[in-house]
Amino acid sequence: MVEKTLPFDISLNLFKEVFENVPDIAVNVLNRDFTVLWANSVMAAKVDTPLAEMIGKPCYKVWRRRDTPCPVCMLRIVCDTKRPCVMERWLDLPNRERRYAQVRAYPVFDEKGSVKHVFEILIPMDREKKSELGHRRYVESLEEALRKMNASVPSGDTQREPSDPGASLTPRETEVLRLVAQGFSNREIADILLISQDTVKTHLRNVFSKTGATDRTQAAVWAVTNNITYP
């Protein structure tokens, strides 16, 4: 009797061969059902978690100590858009301070062109770096918003129709959506933009209304699809 081979075996062997012993690159592979299929030893070291406690477990339980998937889920975004996604995420590890990392997620397709797995690279960030990065992106988003506002001013009698898919969003709504798509919470967005959490919620309600999204994940998918995740 021939033993049935899992469709992922070839990909898994390739990932193991390429990334198992590469120094300083923390990687893992997730199944569509959120299960951690594989991770290398560097990933285990970066998150202070033995491989045996990661493999076969839901990613949201391993790294976020949640019982359900994250409100803004990178795996869902990558599966829905079939495109890579980059976000800053926090890791909630047992007996450890909350840690921050940039996560780069890439789709792995099956023979029919559907996303079957998601390959992730984790780049740790300290709090100072995260704060610096958040504020730098905020400044960049302001500059980008100013450029768009200037570009929208009609020249003479010529009235230009907006071609940007996010043109109906105000500059502030675009900033909030961009930060939501990067994985920031309402509290973190309020801190970065120097506004109240209630104001963040108001902007987010407007974003939902204008984009047709019903939750943060759908809004993030819309942002990624329309290339407004980053300035």
PDB file of C-alpha atoms in Angstrom:
ATOM      1  CA  MET A   1       0.000   0.000   0.000  1.00  0.00           C
ATOM      2  CA  VAL A   2       1.420   3.383  -1.038  1.00  0.00           C
ATOM      3  CA  GLU A   3       1.411   5.953   1.732  1.00  0.00           C
ATOM      4  CA  LYS A   4      -0.491   9.106   0.835  1.00  0.00           C
ATOM      5  CA  THR A   5       1.738  12.167   0.629  1.00  0.00           C
ATOM      6  CA  LEU A   6       0.430  15.468   1.915  1.00  0.00           C
ATOM      7  CA  PRO A   7       0.350  18.232  -0.740  1.00  0.00           C
ATOM      8  CA  PHE A   8       2.493  20.418   1.503  1.00  0.00           C
ATOM      9  CA  ASP A   9       5.366  17.928   1.810  1.00  0.00           C
ATOM     10  CA  ILE A  10       7.368  19.277  -1.122  1.00  0.00           C
ATOM     11  CA  SER A  11       6.986  22.876   0.016  1.00  0.00           C
ATOM     12  CA  LEU A  12       7.782  21.966   3.598  1.00  0.00           C
ATOM     13  CA  ASN A  13      10.957  20.151   2.599  1.00  0.00           C
ATOM     14  CA  LEU A  14      11.995  23.140   0.505  1.00  0.00           C
ATOM     15  CA  PHE A  15      11.394  25.566   3.367  1.00  0.00           C
ATOM     16  CA  LYS A  16      13.332  23.323   5.736  1.00  0.00           C
ATOM     17  CA  GLU A  17      16.242  23.025   3.330  1.00  0.00           C
ATOM     18  CA  VAL A  18      16.449  26.755   2.652  1.00  0.00           C
ATOM     19  CA  PHE A  19      15.582  28.300   6.011  1.00  0.00           C
ATOM     20  CA  GLU A  20      16.285  25.794   8.784  1.00  0.00           C
ATOM     21  CA  ASN A  21      19.917  26.760   9.278  1.00  0.00           C
ATOM     22  CA  VAL A  22      19.940  30.322   7.942  1.00  0.00           C
ATOM     23  CA  PRO A  23      21.186  32.607  10.747  1.00  0.00           C
ATOM     24  CA  ASP A  24      19.087  35.521  12.019  1.00  0.00           C
ATOM     25  CA  ILE A  25      16.027  34.856   9.834  1.00  0.00           C
ATOM     26  CA  ALA A  26      12.967  33.822  11.848  1.00  0.00           C
ATOM     27  CA  VAL A  27      10.372  32.128   9.643  1.00  0.00           C
ATOM     28  CA  ASN A  28       7.255  30.014   9.959  1.00  0.00           C
ATOM     29  CA  VAL A  29       4.585  28.518   7.714  1.00  0.00           C
ATOM     30  CA  LEU A  30       0.868  28.678   8.525  1.00  0.00           C
ATOM     31  CA  ASN A  31      -1.993  26.611   7.188  1.00  0.00           C
ATOM     32  CA  ARG A  32      -5.222  28.303   6.107  1.00  0.00           C
ATOM     33  CA  ASP A  33      -6.855  27.064   9.319  1.00  0.00           C
ATOM     34  CA  PHE A  34      -4.312  29.119  11.370  1.00  0.00           C
ATOM     35  CA  THR A  35      -2.241  26.059  12.333  1.00  0.00           C
ATOM     36  CA  VAL A  36       1.519  26.565  12.618  1.00  0.00           C
ATOM     37  CA  LEU A  37       2.818  23.897  10.218  1.00  0.00           C
ATOM     38  CA  TRP A  38       6.514  24.609  10.597  1.00  0.00           C
ATOM     39  CA  ALA A  39       8.955  27.100  12.109  1.00  0.00           C
ATOM     40  CA  ASN A  40      12.729  27.212  12.188  1.00  0.00           C
ATOM     41  CA  SER A  41      14.947  27.267  15.258  1.00  0.00           C
ATOM     42  CA  VAL A  42      15.598  31.005  14.869  1.00  0.00           C
ATOM     43  CA  MET A  43      11.870  31.662  15.243  1.00  0.00           C
ATOM     44  CA  ALA A  44      11.803  29.558  18.397  1.00  0.00           C
ATOM     45  CA  ALA A  45      14.710  31.570  19.809  1.00  0.00           C
ATOM     46  CA  LYS A  46      13.205  34.964  18.877  1.00  0.00           C
ATOM     47  CA  VAL A  47       9.917  34.241  20.638  1.00  0.00           C
ATOM     48  CA  ASP A  48      11.408  32.178  23.484  1.00  0.00           C
ATOM     49  CA  THR A  49       9.067  29.292  22.703  1.00  0.00           C
ATOM     50  CA  PRO A  50      10.087  25.668  22.012  1.00  0.00           C
ATOM     51  CA  LEU A  51       9.163  24.386  18.569  1.00  0.00           C
ATOM     52  CA  ALA A  52       7.088  21.632  20.176  1.00  0.00           C
ATOM     53  CA  GLU A  53       4.849  24.322  21.708  1.00  0.00           C
ATOM     54  CA  MET A  54       4.293  26.024  18.339  1.00  0.00           C
ATOM     55  CA  ILE A  55       3.928  23.294  15.720  1.00  0.00           C
ATOM     56  CA  GLY A  56       0.344  22.110  15.292  1.00  0.00           C
ATOM     57  CA  LYS A  57      -1.100  24.933  17.416  1.00  0.00           C
ATOM     58  CA  PRO A  58      -3.194  27.918  16.228  1.00  0.00           C
ATOM     59  CA  CYS A  59      -0.982  30.938  15.537  1.00  0.00           C
ATOM     60  CA  TYR A  60      -3.263  33.278  17.489  1.00  0.00           C
ATOM     61  CA  LYS A  61      -2.945  31.088  20.577  1.00  0.00           C
ATOM     62  CA  VAL A  62       0.833  30.649  20.283  1.00  0.00           C
ATOM     63  CA  TRP A  63       1.809  34.277  19.743  1.00  0.00           C
ATOM     64  CA  ARG A  64      -1.164  36.324  20.922  1.00  0.00           C
ATOM     65  CA  ARG A  65      -2.600  34.107  23.697  1.00  0.00           C
ATOM     66  CA  ARG A  66      -6.054  34.440  22.124  1.00  0.00           C
ATOM     67  CA  ASP A  67      -8.847  31.892  21.891  1.00  0.00           C
ATOM     68  CA  THR A  68     -10.033  33.247  18.534  1.00  0.00           C
ATOM     69  CA  PRO A  69      -8.287  34.685  15.444  1.00  0.00           C
ATOM     70  CA  CYS A  70      -6.988  38.256  15.637  1.00  0.00           C
ATOM     71  CA  PRO A  71      -9.411  41.058  14.656  1.00  0.00           C
ATOM     72  CA  VAL A  72      -6.960  42.090  11.927  1.00  0.00           C
ATOM     73  CA  CYS A  73      -5.601  38.775  10.694  1.00  0.00           C
ATOM     74  CA  MET A  74      -2.651  38.758   8.286  1.00  0.00           C
ATOM     75  CA  LEU A  75      -3.413  35.201   7.185  1.00  0.00           C
ATOM     76  CA  ARG A  76      -6.941  36.160   6.165  1.00  0.00           C
ATOM     77  CA  ILE A  77      -5.693  39.278   4.389  1.00  0.00           C
ATOM     78  CA  VAL A  78      -3.110  37.321   2.395  1.00  0.00           C
ATOM     79  CA  CYS A  79      -5.621  34.566   1.565  1.00  0.00           C
ATOM     80  CA  ASP A  80      -8.242  37.105   0.447  1.00  0.00           C
ATOM     81  CA  THR A  81      -5.943  39.370  -1.576  1.00  0.00           C
ATOM     82  CA  LYS A  82      -3.457  36.690  -2.741  1.00  0.00           C
ATOM     83  CA  ARG A  83      -0.764  39.286  -2.175  1.00  0.00           C
ATOM     84  CA  PRO A  84       2.083  39.742   0.340  1.00  0.00           C
ATOM     85  CA  CYS A  85       1.318  41.787   3.440  1.00  0.00           C
ATOM     86  CA  VAL A  86       3.616  43.638   5.856  1.00  0.00           C
ATOM     87  CA  MET A  87       2.507  44.719   9.338  1.00  0.00           C
ATOM     88  CA  GLU A  88       3.847  45.603  12.740  1.00  0.00           C
ATOM     89  CA  ARG A  89       2.477  43.086  15.238  1.00  0.00           C
ATOM     90  CA  TRP A  90       2.830  42.509  18.947  1.00  0.00           C
ATOM     91  CA  LEU A  91       3.569  39.148  20.521  1.00  0.00           C
ATOM     92  CA  ASP A  92       2.050  38.278  23.891  1.00  0.00           C
ATOM     93  CA  LEU A  93       4.351  35.604  25.273  1.00  0.00           C
ATOM     94  CA  PRO A  94       3.943  33.858  28.654  1.00  0.00           C
ATOM     95  CA  ASN A  95       6.013  35.459  31.430  1.00  0.00           C
ATOM     96  CA  ARG A  96       7.425  38.042  29.010  1.00  0.00           C
ATOM     97  CA  GLU A  97       6.842  41.701  28.270  1.00  0.00           C
ATOM     98  CA  ARG A  98       4.826  42.357  25.144  1.00  0.00           C
ATOM     99  CA  ARG A  99       7.192  42.287  22.180  1.00  0.00           C
ATOM    100  CA  TYR A 100       6.846  43.996  18.842  1.00  0.00           C
ATOM    101  CA  ALA A 101       7.918  42.751  15.434  1.00  0.00           C
ATOM    102  CA  GLN A 102       7.506  43.501  11.782  1.00  0.00           C
ATOM    103  CA  VAL A 103       5.894  40.500  10.094  1.00  0.00           C
ATOM    104  CA  ARG A 104       6.141  39.903   6.346  1.00  0.00           C
ATOM    105  CA  ALA A 105       3.582  37.378   5.089  1.00  0.00           C
ATOM    106  CA  TYR A 106       3.677  35.772   1.634  1.00  0.00           C
ATOM    107  CA  PRO A 107       1.111  33.504  -0.069  1.00  0.00           C
ATOM    108  CA  VAL A 108       1.979  29.929  -1.059  1.00  0.00           C
ATOM    109  CA  PHE A 109      -0.326  28.801  -3.877  1.00  0.00           C
ATOM    110  CA  ASP A 110      -1.686  25.378  -4.772  1.00  0.00           C
ATOM    111  CA  GLU A 111      -1.938  24.024  -8.314  1.00  0.00           C
ATOM    112  CA  LYS A 112      -5.312  25.764  -8.776  1.00  0.00           C
ATOM    113  CA  GLY A 113      -3.980  29.191  -7.851  1.00  0.00           C
ATOM    114  CA  SER A 114      -5.581  29.326  -4.403  1.00  0.00           C
ATOM    115  CA  VAL A 115      -3.600  30.265  -1.302  1.00  0.00           C
ATOM    116  CA  LYS A 116      -2.968  27.060   0.635  1.00  0.00           C
ATOM    117  CA  HIS A 117      -0.345  28.293   3.111  1.00  0.00           C
ATOM    118  CA  VAL A 118       1.194  31.535   4.307  1.00  0.00           C
ATOM    119  CA  PHE A 119       4.944  31.934   4.747  1.00  0.00           C
ATOM    120  CA  GLU A 120       5.990  34.520   7.355  1.00  0.00           C
ATOM    121  CA  ILE A 121       9.247  36.275   8.188  1.00  0.00           C
ATOM    122  CA  LEU A 122       9.467  37.906  11.622  1.00  0.00           C
ATOM    123  CA  ILE A 123      11.754  40.883  12.301  1.00  0.00           C
ATOM    124  CA  PRO A 124      11.819  41.825  16.025  1.00  0.00           C
ATOM    125  CA  MET A 125      11.495  45.513  16.984  1.00  0.00           C
ATOM    126  CA  ASP A 126      12.186  47.100  20.355  1.00  0.00           C
ATOM    127  CA  ARG A 127       9.731  49.628  21.811  1.00  0.00           C
ATOM    128  CA  GLU A 128      11.902  52.617  20.927  1.00  0.00           C
ATOM    129  CA  LYS A 129      12.207  51.484  17.325  1.00  0.00           C
ATOM    130  CA  LYS A 130       8.473  50.793  17.099  1.00  0.00           C
ATOM    131  CA  SER A 131       7.615  54.242  18.455  1.00  0.00           C
ATOM    132  CA  GLU A 132      10.091  55.886  16.103  1.00  0.00           C
ATOM    133  CA  LEU A 133       8.739  53.929  13.142  1.00  0.00           C
ATOM    134  CA  GLY A 134       5.135  54.729  14.008  1.00  0.00           C
ATOM    135  CA  HIS A 135       5.774  58.458  14.270  1.00  0.00           C
ATOM    136  CA  ARG A 136       7.893  58.471  11.111  1.00  0.00           C
ATOM    137  CA  ARG A 137       5.088  56.813   9.193  1.00  0.00           C
ATOM    138  CA  TYR A 138       2.644  59.305  10.655  1.00  0.00           C
ATOM    139  CA  VAL A 139       4.772  62.196   9.361  1.00  0.00           C
ATOM    140  CA  GLU A 140       5.058  60.465   5.989  1.00  0.00           C
ATOM    141  CA  SER A 141       1.292  59.987   5.860  1.00  0.00           C
ATOM    142  CA  LEU A 142       0.769  63.695   6.583  1.00  0.00           C
ATOM    143  CA  GLU A 143       3.156  64.613   3.784  1.00  0.00           C
ATOM    144  CA  GLU A 144       1.374  62.230   1.418  1.00  0.00           C
ATOM    145  CA  ALA A 145      -2.019  63.614   2.418  1.00  0.00           C
ATOM    146  CA  LEU A 146      -0.753  67.146   1.751  1.00  0.00           C
ATOM    147  CA  ARG A 147       0.521  66.120  -1.684  1.00  0.00           C
ATOM    148  CA  LYS A 148      -2.862  64.597  -2.529  1.00  0.00           C
ATOM    149  CA  MET A 149      -4.694  67.704  -1.319  1.00  0.00           C
ATOM    150  CA  ASN A 150      -2.458  69.932  -3.442  1.00  0.00           C
ATOM    151  CA  ALA A 151      -2.857  67.638  -6.444  1.00  0.00           C
ATOM    152  CA  SER A 152      -6.651  67.792  -6.127  1.00  0.00           C
ATOM    153  CA  VAL A 153      -6.764  71.586  -6.492  1.00  0.00           C
ATOM    154  CA  PRO A 154      -8.176  72.317  -9.974  1.00  0.00           C
ATOM    155  CA  SER A 155      -6.028  74.264 -12.401  1.00  0.00           C
ATOM    156  CA  GLY A 156      -7.944  77.042 -14.191  1.00  0.00           C
ATOM    157  CA  ASP A 157     -11.376  75.886 -15.292  1.00  0.00           C
ATOM    158  CA  THR A 158     -10.334  72.243 -15.554  1.00  0.00           C
ATOM    159  CA  GLN A 159     -12.065  70.077 -12.954  1.00  0.00           C
ATOM    160  CA  ARG A 160     -10.391  66.712 -12.430  1.00  0.00           C
ATOM    161  CA  GLU A 161     -12.287  63.655 -11.282  1.00  0.00           C
ATOM    162  CA  PRO A 162     -10.572  61.725  -8.494  1.00  0.00           C
ATOM    163  CA  SER A 163      -8.984  58.494  -9.723  1.00  0.00           C
ATOM    164  CA  ASP A 164      -7.573  57.353  -6.405  1.00  0.00           C
ATOM    165  CA  PRO A 165      -9.716  54.522  -4.904  1.00  0.00           C
ATOM    166  CA  GLY A 166      -9.281  56.186  -1.523  1.00  0.00           C
ATOM    167  CA  ALA A 167     -10.163  59.658  -2.797  1.00  0.00           C
ATOM    168  CA  SER A 168     -13.475  59.708  -0.907  1.00  0.00           C
ATOM    169  CA  LEU A 169     -11.621  59.269   2.383  1.00  0.00           C
ATOM    170  CA  THR A 170     -10.424  62.357   4.200  1.00  0.00           C
ATOM    171  CA  PRO A 171      -6.681  62.609   4.932  1.00  0.00           C
ATOM    172  CA  ARG A 172      -7.314  61.718   8.582  1.00  0.00           C
ATOM    173  CA  GLU A 173      -9.515  58.741   7.674  1.00  0.00           C
ATOM    174  CA  THR A 174      -6.773  57.534   5.347  1.00  0.00           C
ATOM    175  CA  GLU A 175      -4.243  57.798   8.190  1.00  0.00           C
ATOM    176  CA  VAL A 176      -6.483  55.800  10.523  1.00  0.00           C
ATOM    177  CA  LEU A 177      -7.165  53.136   7.880  1.00  0.00           C
ATOM    178  CA  ARG A 178      -3.463  52.853   7.071  1.00  0.00           C
ATOM    179  CA  LEU A 179      -2.610  52.277  10.735  1.00  0.00           C
ATOM    180  CA  VAL A 180      -5.461  49.773  11.141  1.00  0.00           C
ATOM    181  CA  ALA A 181      -4.106  47.857   8.146  1.00  0.00           C
ATOM    182  CA  GLN A 182      -0.679  47.825   9.790  1.00  0.00           C
ATOM    183  CA  GLY A 183      -2.160  46.108  12.833  1.00  0.00           C
ATOM    184  CA  PHE A 184      -2.316  48.980  15.322  1.00  0.00           C
ATOM    185  CA  SER A 185      -5.084  49.020  17.944  1.00  0.00           C
ATOM    186  CA  ASN A 186      -7.369  52.029  18.507  1.00  0.00           C
ATOM    187  CA  ARG A 187      -5.345  53.001  21.571  1.00  0.00           C
ATOM    188  CA  GLU A 188      -2.068  52.821  19.641  1.00  0.00           C
ATOM    189  CA  ILE A 189      -3.552  54.825  16.764  1.00  0.00           C
ATOM    190  CA  ALA A 190      -4.744  57.459  19.222  1.00  0.00           C
ATOM    191  CA  ASP A 191      -1.233  57.695  20.698  1.00  0.00           C
ATOM    192  CA  ILE A 192       0.409  57.986  17.275  1.00  0.00           C
ATOM    193  CA  LEU A 193      -2.030  60.579  15.910  1.00  0.00           C
ATOM    194  CA  LEU A 194      -2.352  62.428  19.238  1.00  0.00           C
ATOM    195  CA  ILE A 195      -6.145  62.151  19.255  1.00  0.00           C
ATOM    196  CA  SER A 196      -8.667  60.435  21.528  1.00  0.00           C
ATOM    197  CA  GLN A 197      -9.791  56.843  21.096  1.00  0.00           C
ATOM    198  CA  ASP A 198     -13.352  58.116  20.563  1.00  0.00           C
ATOM    199  CA  THR A 199     -12.114  60.197  17.636  1.00  0.00           C
ATOM    200  CA  VAL A 200     -10.362  57.139  16.223  1.00  0.00           C
ATOM    201  CA  LYS A 201     -13.630  55.202  16.470  1.00  0.00           C
ATOM    202  CA  THR A 202     -15.486  57.995  14.655  1.00  0.00           C
ATOM    203  CA  HIS A 203     -12.970  58.000  11.814  1.00  0.00           C
ATOM    204  CA  LEU A 204     -13.118  54.214  11.664  1.00  0.00           C
ATOM    205  CA  ARG A 205     -16.920  54.242  11.392  1.00  0.00           C
ATOM    206  CA  ASN A 206     -16.590  56.655   8.471  1.00  0.00           C
ATOM    207  CA  VAL A 207     -13.995  54.381   6.862  1.00  0.00           C
ATOM    208  CA  PHE A 208     -16.318  51.383   7.199  1.00  0.00           C
ATOM    209  CA  SER A 209     -19.178  53.348   5.654  1.00  0.00           C
ATOM    210  CA  LYS A 210     -17.121  54.600   2.692  1.00  0.00           C
ATOM    211  CA  THR A 211     -15.326  51.339   1.922  1.00  0.00           C
ATOM    212  CA  GLY A 212     -18.218  48.972   2.613  1.00  0.00           C
ATOM    213  CA  ALA A 213     -16.181  47.141   5.253  1.00  0.00           C
ATOM    214  CA  THR A 214     -17.958  45.640   8.249  1.00  0.00           C
ATOM    215  CA  ASP A 215     -14.901  45.007  10.420  1.00  0.00           C
ATOM    216  CA  ARG A 216     -11.199  45.828  10.760  1.00  0.00           C
ATOM    217  CA  THR A 217     -10.080  42.843   8.693  1.00  0.00           C
ATOM    218  CA  GLN A 218     -12.271  43.819   5.740  1.00  0.00           C
ATOM    219  CA  ALA A 219     -11.021  47.399   6.023  1.00  0.00           C
ATOM    220  CA  ALA A 220      -7.426  46.158   6.049  1.00  0.00           C
ATOM    221  CA  VAL A 221      -8.098  43.967   3.000  1.00  0.00           C
ATOM    222  CA  TRP A 222      -9.569  47.002   1.218  1.00  0.00           C
ATOM    223  CA  ALA A 223      -6.486  49.063   2.101  1.00  0.00           C
ATOM    224  CA  VAL A 224      -4.079  46.381   0.887  1.00  0.00           C
ATOM    225  CA  THR A 225      -6.065  45.795  -2.310  1.00  0.00           C
ATOM    226  CA  ASN A 226      -6.068  49.516  -3.099  1.00  0.00           C
ATOM    227  CA  ASN A 227      -2.380  50.026  -2.283  1.00  0.00           C
ATOM    228  CA  ILE A 228      -2.856  52.501   0.543  1.00  0.00           C
ATOM    229  CA  THR A 229      -1.318  50.425   3.327  1.00  0.00           C
ATOM    230  CA  TYR A 230       1.794  52.623   3.248  1.00  0.00           C
ATOM    231  CA  PRO A 231       2.295  56.231   2.121  1.00  0.00           C
TER     232      PRO A 231
END
